[in-house]
mmCIF file of C-alpha atoms and ligand atoms in Angstrom:
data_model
loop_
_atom_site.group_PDB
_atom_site.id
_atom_site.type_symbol
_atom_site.label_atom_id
_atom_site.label_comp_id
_atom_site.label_asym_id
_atom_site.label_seq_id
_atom_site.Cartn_x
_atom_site.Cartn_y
_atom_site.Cartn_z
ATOM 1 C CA UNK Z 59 4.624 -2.104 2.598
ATOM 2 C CA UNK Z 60 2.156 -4.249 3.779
ATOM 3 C CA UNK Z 61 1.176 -5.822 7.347
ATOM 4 C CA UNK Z 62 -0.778 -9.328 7.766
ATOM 5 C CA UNK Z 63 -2.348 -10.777 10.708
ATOM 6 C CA UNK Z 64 -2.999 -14.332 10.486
ATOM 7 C CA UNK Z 65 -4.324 -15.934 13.958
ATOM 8 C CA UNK Z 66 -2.777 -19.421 14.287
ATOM 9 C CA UNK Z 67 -5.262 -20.410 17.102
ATOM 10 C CA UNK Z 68 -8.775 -17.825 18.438
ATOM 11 C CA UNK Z 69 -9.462 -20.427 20.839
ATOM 12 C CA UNK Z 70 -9.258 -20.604 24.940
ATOM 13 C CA UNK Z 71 -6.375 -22.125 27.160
ATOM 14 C CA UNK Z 72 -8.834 -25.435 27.274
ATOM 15 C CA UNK Z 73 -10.472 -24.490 23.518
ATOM 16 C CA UNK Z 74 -10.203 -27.808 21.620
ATOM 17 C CA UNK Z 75 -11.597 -26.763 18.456
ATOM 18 C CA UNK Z 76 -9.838 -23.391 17.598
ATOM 19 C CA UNK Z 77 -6.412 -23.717 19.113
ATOM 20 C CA UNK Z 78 -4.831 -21.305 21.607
ATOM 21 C CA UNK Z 79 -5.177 -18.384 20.751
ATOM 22 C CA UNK Z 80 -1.756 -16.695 19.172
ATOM 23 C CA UNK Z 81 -1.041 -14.859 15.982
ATOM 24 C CA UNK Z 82 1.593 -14.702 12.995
ATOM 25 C CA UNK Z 83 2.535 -10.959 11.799
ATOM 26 C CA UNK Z 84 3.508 -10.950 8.137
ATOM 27 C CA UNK Z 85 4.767 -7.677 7.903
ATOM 28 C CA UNK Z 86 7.423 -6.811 4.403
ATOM 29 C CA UNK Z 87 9.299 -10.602 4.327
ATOM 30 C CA UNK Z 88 9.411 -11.128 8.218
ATOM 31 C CA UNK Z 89 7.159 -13.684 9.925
ATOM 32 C CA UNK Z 90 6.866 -12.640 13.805
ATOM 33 C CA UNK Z 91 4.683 -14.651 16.137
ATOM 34 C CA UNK Z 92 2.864 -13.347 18.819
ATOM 35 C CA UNK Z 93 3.072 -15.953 21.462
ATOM 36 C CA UNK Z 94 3.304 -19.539 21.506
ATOM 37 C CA UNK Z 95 1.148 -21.903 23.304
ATOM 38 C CA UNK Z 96 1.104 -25.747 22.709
ATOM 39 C CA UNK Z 97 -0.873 -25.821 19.762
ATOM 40 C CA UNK Z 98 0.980 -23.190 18.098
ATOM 41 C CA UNK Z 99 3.536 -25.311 16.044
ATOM 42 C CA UNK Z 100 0.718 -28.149 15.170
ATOM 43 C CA UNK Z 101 -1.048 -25.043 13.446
ATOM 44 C CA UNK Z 102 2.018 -23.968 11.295
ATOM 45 C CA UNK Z 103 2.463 -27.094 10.515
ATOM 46 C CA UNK Z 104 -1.346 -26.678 9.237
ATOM 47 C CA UNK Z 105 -0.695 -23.748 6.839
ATOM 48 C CA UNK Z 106 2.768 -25.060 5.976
ATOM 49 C CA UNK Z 107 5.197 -22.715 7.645
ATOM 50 C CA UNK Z 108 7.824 -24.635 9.326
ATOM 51 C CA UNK Z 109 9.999 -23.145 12.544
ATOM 52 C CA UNK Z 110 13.172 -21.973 10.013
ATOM 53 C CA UNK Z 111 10.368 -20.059 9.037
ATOM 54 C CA UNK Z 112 9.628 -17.773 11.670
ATOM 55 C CA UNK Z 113 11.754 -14.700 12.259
ATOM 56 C CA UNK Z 114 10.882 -13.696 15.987
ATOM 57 C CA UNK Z 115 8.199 -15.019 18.693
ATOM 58 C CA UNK Z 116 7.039 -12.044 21.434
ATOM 59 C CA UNK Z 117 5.736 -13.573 24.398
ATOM 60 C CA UNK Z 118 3.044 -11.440 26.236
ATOM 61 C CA UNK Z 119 2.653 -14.560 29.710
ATOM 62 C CA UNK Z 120 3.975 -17.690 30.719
ATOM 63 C CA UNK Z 121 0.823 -19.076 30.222
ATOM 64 C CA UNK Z 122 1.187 -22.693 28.728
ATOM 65 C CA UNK Z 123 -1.473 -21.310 26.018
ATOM 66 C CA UNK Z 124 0.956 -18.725 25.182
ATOM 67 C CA UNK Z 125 4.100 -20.470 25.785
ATOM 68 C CA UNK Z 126 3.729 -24.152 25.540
ATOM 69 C CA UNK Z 127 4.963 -24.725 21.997
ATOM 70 C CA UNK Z 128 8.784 -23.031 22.537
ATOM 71 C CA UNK Z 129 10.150 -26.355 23.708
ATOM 72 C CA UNK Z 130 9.038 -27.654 20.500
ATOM 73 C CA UNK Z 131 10.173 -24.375 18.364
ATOM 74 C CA UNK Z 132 13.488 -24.527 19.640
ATOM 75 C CA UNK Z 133 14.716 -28.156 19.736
ATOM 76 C CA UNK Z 134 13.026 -28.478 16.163
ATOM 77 C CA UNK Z 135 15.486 -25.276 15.377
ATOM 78 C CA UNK Z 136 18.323 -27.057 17.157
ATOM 79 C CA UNK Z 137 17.756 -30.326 15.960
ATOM 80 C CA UNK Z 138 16.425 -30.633 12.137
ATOM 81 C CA UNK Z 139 17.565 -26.567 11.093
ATOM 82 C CA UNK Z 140 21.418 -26.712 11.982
ATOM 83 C CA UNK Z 141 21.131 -25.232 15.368
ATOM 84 C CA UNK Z 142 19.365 -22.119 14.461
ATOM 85 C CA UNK Z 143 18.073 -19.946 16.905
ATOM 86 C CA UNK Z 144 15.115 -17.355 16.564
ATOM 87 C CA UNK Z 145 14.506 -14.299 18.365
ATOM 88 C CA UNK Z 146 12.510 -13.835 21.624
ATOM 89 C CA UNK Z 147 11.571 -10.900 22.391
ATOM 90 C CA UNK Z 148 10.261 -10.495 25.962
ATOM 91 C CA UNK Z 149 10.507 -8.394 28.286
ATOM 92 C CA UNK Z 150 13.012 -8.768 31.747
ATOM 93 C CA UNK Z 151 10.147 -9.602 33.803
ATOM 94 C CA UNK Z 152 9.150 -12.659 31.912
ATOM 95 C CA UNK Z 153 12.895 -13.368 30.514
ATOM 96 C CA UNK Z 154 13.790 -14.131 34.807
ATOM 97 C CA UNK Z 155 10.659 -16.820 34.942
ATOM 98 C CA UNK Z 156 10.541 -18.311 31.276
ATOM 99 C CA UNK Z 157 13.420 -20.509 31.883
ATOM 100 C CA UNK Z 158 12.996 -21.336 35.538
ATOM 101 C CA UNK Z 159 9.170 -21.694 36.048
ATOM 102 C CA UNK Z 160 8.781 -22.899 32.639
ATOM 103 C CA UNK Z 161 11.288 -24.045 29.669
ATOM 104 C CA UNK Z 162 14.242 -25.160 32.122
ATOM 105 C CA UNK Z 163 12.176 -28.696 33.458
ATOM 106 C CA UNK Z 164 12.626 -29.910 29.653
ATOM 107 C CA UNK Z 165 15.617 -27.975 28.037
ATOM 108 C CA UNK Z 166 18.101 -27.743 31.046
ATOM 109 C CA UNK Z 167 21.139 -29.995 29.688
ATOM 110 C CA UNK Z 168 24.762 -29.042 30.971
ATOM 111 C CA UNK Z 169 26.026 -32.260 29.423
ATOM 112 C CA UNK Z 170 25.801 -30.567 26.278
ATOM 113 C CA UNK Z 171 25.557 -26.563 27.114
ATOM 114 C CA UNK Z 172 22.222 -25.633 27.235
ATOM 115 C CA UNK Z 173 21.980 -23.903 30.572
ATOM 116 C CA UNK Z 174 20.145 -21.109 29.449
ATOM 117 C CA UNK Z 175 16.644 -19.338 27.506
ATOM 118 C CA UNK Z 176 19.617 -17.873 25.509
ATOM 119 C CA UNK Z 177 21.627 -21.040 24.661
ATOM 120 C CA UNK Z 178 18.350 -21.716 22.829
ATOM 121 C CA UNK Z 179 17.189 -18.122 21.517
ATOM 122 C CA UNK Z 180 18.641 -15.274 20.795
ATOM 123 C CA UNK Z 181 16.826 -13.091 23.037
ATOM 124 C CA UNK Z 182 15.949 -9.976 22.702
ATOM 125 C CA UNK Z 183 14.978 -7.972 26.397
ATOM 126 C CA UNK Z 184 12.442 -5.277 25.401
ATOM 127 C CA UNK Z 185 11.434 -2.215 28.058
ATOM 128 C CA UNK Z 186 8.322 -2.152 29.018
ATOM 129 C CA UNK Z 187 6.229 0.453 26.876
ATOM 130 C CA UNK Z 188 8.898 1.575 24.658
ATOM 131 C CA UNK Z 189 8.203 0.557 21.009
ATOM 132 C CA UNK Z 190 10.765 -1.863 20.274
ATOM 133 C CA UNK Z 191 11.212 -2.028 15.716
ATOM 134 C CA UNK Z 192 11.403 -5.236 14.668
ATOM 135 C CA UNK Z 193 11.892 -4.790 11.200
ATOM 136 C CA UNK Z 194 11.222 -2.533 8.360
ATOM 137 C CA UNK Z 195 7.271 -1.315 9.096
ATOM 138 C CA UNK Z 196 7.187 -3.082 12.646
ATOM 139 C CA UNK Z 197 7.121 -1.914 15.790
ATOM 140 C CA UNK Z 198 6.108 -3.280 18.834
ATOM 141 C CA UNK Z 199 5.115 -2.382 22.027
ATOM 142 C CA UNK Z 200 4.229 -4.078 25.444
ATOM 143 C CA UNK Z 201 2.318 -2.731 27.892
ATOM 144 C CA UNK Z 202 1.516 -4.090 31.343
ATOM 145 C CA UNK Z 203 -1.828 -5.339 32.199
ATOM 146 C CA UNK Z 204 -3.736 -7.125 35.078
ATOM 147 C CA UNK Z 205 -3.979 -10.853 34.456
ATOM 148 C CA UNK Z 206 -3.583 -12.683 37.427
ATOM 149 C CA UNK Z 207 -2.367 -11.051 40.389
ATOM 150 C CA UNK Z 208 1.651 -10.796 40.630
ATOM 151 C CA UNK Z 209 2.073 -12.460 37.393
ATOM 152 C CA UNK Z 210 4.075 -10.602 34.372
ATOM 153 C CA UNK Z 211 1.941 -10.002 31.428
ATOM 154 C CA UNK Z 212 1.104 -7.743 28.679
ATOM 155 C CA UNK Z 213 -0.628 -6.517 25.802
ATOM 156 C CA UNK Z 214 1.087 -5.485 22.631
ATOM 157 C CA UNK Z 215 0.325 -2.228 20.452
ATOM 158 C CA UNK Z 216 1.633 -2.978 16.614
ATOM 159 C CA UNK Z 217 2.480 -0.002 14.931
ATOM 160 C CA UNK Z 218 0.972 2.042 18.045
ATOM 161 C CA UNK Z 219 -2.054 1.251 15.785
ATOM 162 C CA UNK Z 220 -3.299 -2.298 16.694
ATOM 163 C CA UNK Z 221 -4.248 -3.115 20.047
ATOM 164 C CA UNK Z 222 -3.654 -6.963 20.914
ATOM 165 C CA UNK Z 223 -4.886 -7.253 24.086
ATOM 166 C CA UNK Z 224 -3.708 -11.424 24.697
ATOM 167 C CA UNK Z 225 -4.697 -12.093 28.218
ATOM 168 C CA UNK Z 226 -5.874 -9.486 30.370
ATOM 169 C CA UNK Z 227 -9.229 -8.555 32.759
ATOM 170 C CA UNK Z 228 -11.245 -5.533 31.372
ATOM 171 C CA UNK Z 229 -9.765 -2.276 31.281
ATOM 172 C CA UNK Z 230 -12.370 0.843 30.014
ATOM 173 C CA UNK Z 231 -9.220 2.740 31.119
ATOM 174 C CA UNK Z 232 -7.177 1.573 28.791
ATOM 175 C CA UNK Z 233 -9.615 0.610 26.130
ATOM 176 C CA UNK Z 234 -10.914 3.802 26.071
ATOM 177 C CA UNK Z 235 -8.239 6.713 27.407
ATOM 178 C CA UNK Z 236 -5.076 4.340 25.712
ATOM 179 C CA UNK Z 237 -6.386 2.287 23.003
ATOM 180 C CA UNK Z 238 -8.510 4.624 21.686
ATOM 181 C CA UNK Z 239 -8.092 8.384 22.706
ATOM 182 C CA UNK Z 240 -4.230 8.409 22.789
ATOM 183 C CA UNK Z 241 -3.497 6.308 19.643
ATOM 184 C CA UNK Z 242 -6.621 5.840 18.015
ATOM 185 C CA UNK Z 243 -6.039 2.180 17.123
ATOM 186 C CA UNK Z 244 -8.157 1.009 14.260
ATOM 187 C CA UNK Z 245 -7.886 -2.617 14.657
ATOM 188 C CA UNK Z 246 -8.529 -3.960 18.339
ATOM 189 C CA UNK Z 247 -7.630 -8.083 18.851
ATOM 190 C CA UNK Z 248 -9.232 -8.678 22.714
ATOM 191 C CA UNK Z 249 -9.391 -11.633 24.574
ATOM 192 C CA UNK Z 250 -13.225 -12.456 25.545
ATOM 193 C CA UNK Z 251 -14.850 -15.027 27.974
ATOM 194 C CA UNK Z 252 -18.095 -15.794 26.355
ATOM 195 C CA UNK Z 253 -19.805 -16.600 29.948
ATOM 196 C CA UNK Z 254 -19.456 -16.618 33.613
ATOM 197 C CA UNK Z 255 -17.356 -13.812 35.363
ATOM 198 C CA UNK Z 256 -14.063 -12.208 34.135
ATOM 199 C CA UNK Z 257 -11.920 -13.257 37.349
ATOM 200 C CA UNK Z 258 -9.202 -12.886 34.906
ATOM 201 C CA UNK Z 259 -10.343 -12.358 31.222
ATOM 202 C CA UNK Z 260 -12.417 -9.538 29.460
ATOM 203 C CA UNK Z 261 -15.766 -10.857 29.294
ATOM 204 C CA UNK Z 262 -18.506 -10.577 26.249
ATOM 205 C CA UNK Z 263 -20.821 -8.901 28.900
ATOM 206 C CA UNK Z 264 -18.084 -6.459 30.040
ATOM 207 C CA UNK Z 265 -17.251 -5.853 26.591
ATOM 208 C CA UNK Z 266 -20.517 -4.867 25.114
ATOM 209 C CA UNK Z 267 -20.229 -1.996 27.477
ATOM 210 C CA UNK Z 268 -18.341 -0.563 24.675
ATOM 211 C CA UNK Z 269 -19.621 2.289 22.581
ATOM 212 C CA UNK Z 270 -20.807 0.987 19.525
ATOM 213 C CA UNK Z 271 -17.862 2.950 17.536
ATOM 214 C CA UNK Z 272 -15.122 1.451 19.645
ATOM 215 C CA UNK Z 273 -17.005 -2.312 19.592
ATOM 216 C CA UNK Z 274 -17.082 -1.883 15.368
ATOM 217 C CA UNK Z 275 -12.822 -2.303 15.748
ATOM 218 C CA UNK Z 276 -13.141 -5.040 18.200
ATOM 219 C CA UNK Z 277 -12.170 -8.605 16.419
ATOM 220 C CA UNK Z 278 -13.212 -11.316 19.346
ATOM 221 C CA UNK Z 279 -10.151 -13.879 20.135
ATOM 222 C CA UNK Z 280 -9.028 -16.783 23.128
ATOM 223 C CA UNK Z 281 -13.265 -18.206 23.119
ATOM 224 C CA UNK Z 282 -14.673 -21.086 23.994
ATOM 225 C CA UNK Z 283 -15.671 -23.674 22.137
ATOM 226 C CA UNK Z 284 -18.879 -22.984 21.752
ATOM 227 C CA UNK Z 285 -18.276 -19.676 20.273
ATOM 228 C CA UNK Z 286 -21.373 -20.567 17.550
ATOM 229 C CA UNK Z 287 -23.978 -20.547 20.319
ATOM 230 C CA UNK Z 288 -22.983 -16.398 20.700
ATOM 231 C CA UNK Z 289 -22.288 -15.472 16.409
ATOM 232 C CA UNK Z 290 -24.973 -12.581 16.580
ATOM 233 C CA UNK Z 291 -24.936 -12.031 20.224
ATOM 234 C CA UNK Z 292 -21.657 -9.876 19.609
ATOM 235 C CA UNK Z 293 -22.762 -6.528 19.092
ATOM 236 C CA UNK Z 294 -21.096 -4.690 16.413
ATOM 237 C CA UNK Z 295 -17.860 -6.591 17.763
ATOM 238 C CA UNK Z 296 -17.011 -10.137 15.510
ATOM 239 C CA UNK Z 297 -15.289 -13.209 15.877
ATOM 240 C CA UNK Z 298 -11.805 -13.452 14.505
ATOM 241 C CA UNK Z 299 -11.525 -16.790 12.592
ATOM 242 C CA UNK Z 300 -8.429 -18.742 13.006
ATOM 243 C CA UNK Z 301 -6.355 -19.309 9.907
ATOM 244 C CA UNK Z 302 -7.806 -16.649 7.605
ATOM 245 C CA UNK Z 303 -4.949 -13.825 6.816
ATOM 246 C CA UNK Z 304 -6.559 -10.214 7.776
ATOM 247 C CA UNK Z 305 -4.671 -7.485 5.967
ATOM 248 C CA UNK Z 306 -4.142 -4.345 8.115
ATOM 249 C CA UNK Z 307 -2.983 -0.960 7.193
ATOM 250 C CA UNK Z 308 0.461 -0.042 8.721
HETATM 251 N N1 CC7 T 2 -7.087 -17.765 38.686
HETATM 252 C C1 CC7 T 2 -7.216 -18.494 37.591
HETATM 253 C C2 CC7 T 2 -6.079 -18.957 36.907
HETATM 254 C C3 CC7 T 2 -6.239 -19.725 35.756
HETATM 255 N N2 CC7 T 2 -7.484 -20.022 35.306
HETATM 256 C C4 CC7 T 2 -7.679 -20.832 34.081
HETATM 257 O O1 CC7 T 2 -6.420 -21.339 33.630
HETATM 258 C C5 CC7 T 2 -6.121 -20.772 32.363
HETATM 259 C C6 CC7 T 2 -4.695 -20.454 32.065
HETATM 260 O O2 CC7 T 2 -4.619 -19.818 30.775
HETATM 261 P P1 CC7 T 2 -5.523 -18.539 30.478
HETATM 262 O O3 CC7 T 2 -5.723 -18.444 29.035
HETATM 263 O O4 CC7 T 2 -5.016 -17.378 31.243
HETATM 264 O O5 CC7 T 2 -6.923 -18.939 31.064
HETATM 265 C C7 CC7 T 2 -6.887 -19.473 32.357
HETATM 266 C C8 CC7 T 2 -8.184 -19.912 32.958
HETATM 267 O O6 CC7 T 2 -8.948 -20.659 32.035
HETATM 268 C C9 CC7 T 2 -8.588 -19.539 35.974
HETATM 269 O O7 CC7 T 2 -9.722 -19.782 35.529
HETATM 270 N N3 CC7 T 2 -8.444 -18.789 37.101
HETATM 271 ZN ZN1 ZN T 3 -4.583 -17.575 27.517
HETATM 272 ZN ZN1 ZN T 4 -3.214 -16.334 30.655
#
């Protein structure tokens, strides 16, 4: 049994240089994506995995950093992979404004039946912070957090043992009392804002609050572009690098 992370993108919503930030699971045969913004599919294309490919996408916002590449995923699934579908798995929150706020602009087309998110996907409604098993050695969880006010989001634990946080302000509650106490995760993925205040992301200052035993799990993710200008200015917390494949225990 074996579980890979492999970050498609480590960048910002605006990074240019690392892609959105989003991640492929490889976890025993099944390729699961955690989220997928507008870059996402030019960066499978980049290590060769094609749409047929992927078994399941979870969606943590409706960010279009997070979910900007679906329209893509599924007409390429519809269109040039005899109308397969893949699984979303979301939760009801974001299932009720994926396809009107979002997807439904581009992929709303009664002519030919597509009305709906699941005329496209076969989706897959998850409960808010009840592990949800994806396949053999994967679970996943999501679990609220504060992103922008009134807005549906969430971080993901993997295995209850991996923290993802995707997009979400600092939390030393949950870092510390969730993340940490409850679970013990060993591997943490967090957003960071290299500079300038965390309105709405974790920022580097915020995060170097951290004990040092707590930063040492921390792998950086969704920087800037000039994420080079702060390599040593990280604590005992590092830079995920997009494209290399991290193997985790399960
Ligand atoms: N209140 C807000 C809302 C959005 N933004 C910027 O828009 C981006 C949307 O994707 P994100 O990754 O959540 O990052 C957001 C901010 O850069 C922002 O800076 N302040
Ligand atoms: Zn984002
Ligand atoms: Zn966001």
């Amino acid at each position: 049994m074996s579980l890979q992370i492999q970050m498609l993108g480590t960048g910002s919503a605006f990074a240019k240089t690392f892609y959105n930030t989003s991640a492929l699971i490889r976890s025993n045969e099944l390729n699961i994506l955690i989220d997928c913004g507008s870059t996402t599919p030019r960066s499978l294309n980049d290590i060769q995995i094609q749409p047929d490919q992927i078994d399941g996408i979870v969606i943590s916002h409706i960010h279009a950093d997070h979910v900007g590449g679906l329209e893509e995923m599924a007409f390429r699934l519809l269109y040039e992979s005899n109308q397969k579908k893949t699984k979303l798995y979301l939760t009801k929150a974001i299932a009720n404004v994926l396809w009107e706020n979002t997807l439904k602009g581009g992929m709303y087309n009664p002519e030919d039946g597509y009305h709906s998110l699941e005329d496209y996907f076969d989706v897959i409604v998850i409960e808010e912070q009840v592990p949800v098993v994806i396949g053999p050695g994967l679970a996943i969880e999501l679990v609220p957090t504060l992103h922008i006010p009134r807005k549906p989001s969430y971080s993901l634990f993997i295995n209850d043992r991996i923290f993802y946080s995707a997009d979400t302000r600092f939390s030393e509650e949950l870092l510390l009392h969730e993340v940490i106490d409850k679970r013990n995760c060993h591997t943490i993925f967090h957003d960071c804002q290299l500079s300038g205040q965390g309105f709405i992301h974790a920022t580097l200052e915020e995060l170097l609050t951290l004990p040092e035993h707590i930063q040492q799990r921390v792998y950086l993710m969704h920087y800037a572009d000039n994420m080079s200008d702060f390599i040593g200015k990280t604590g005992r917390m590092q830079f995920v690098v997009q494209h290399e494949i991290m193997d985790l225990p399960e």
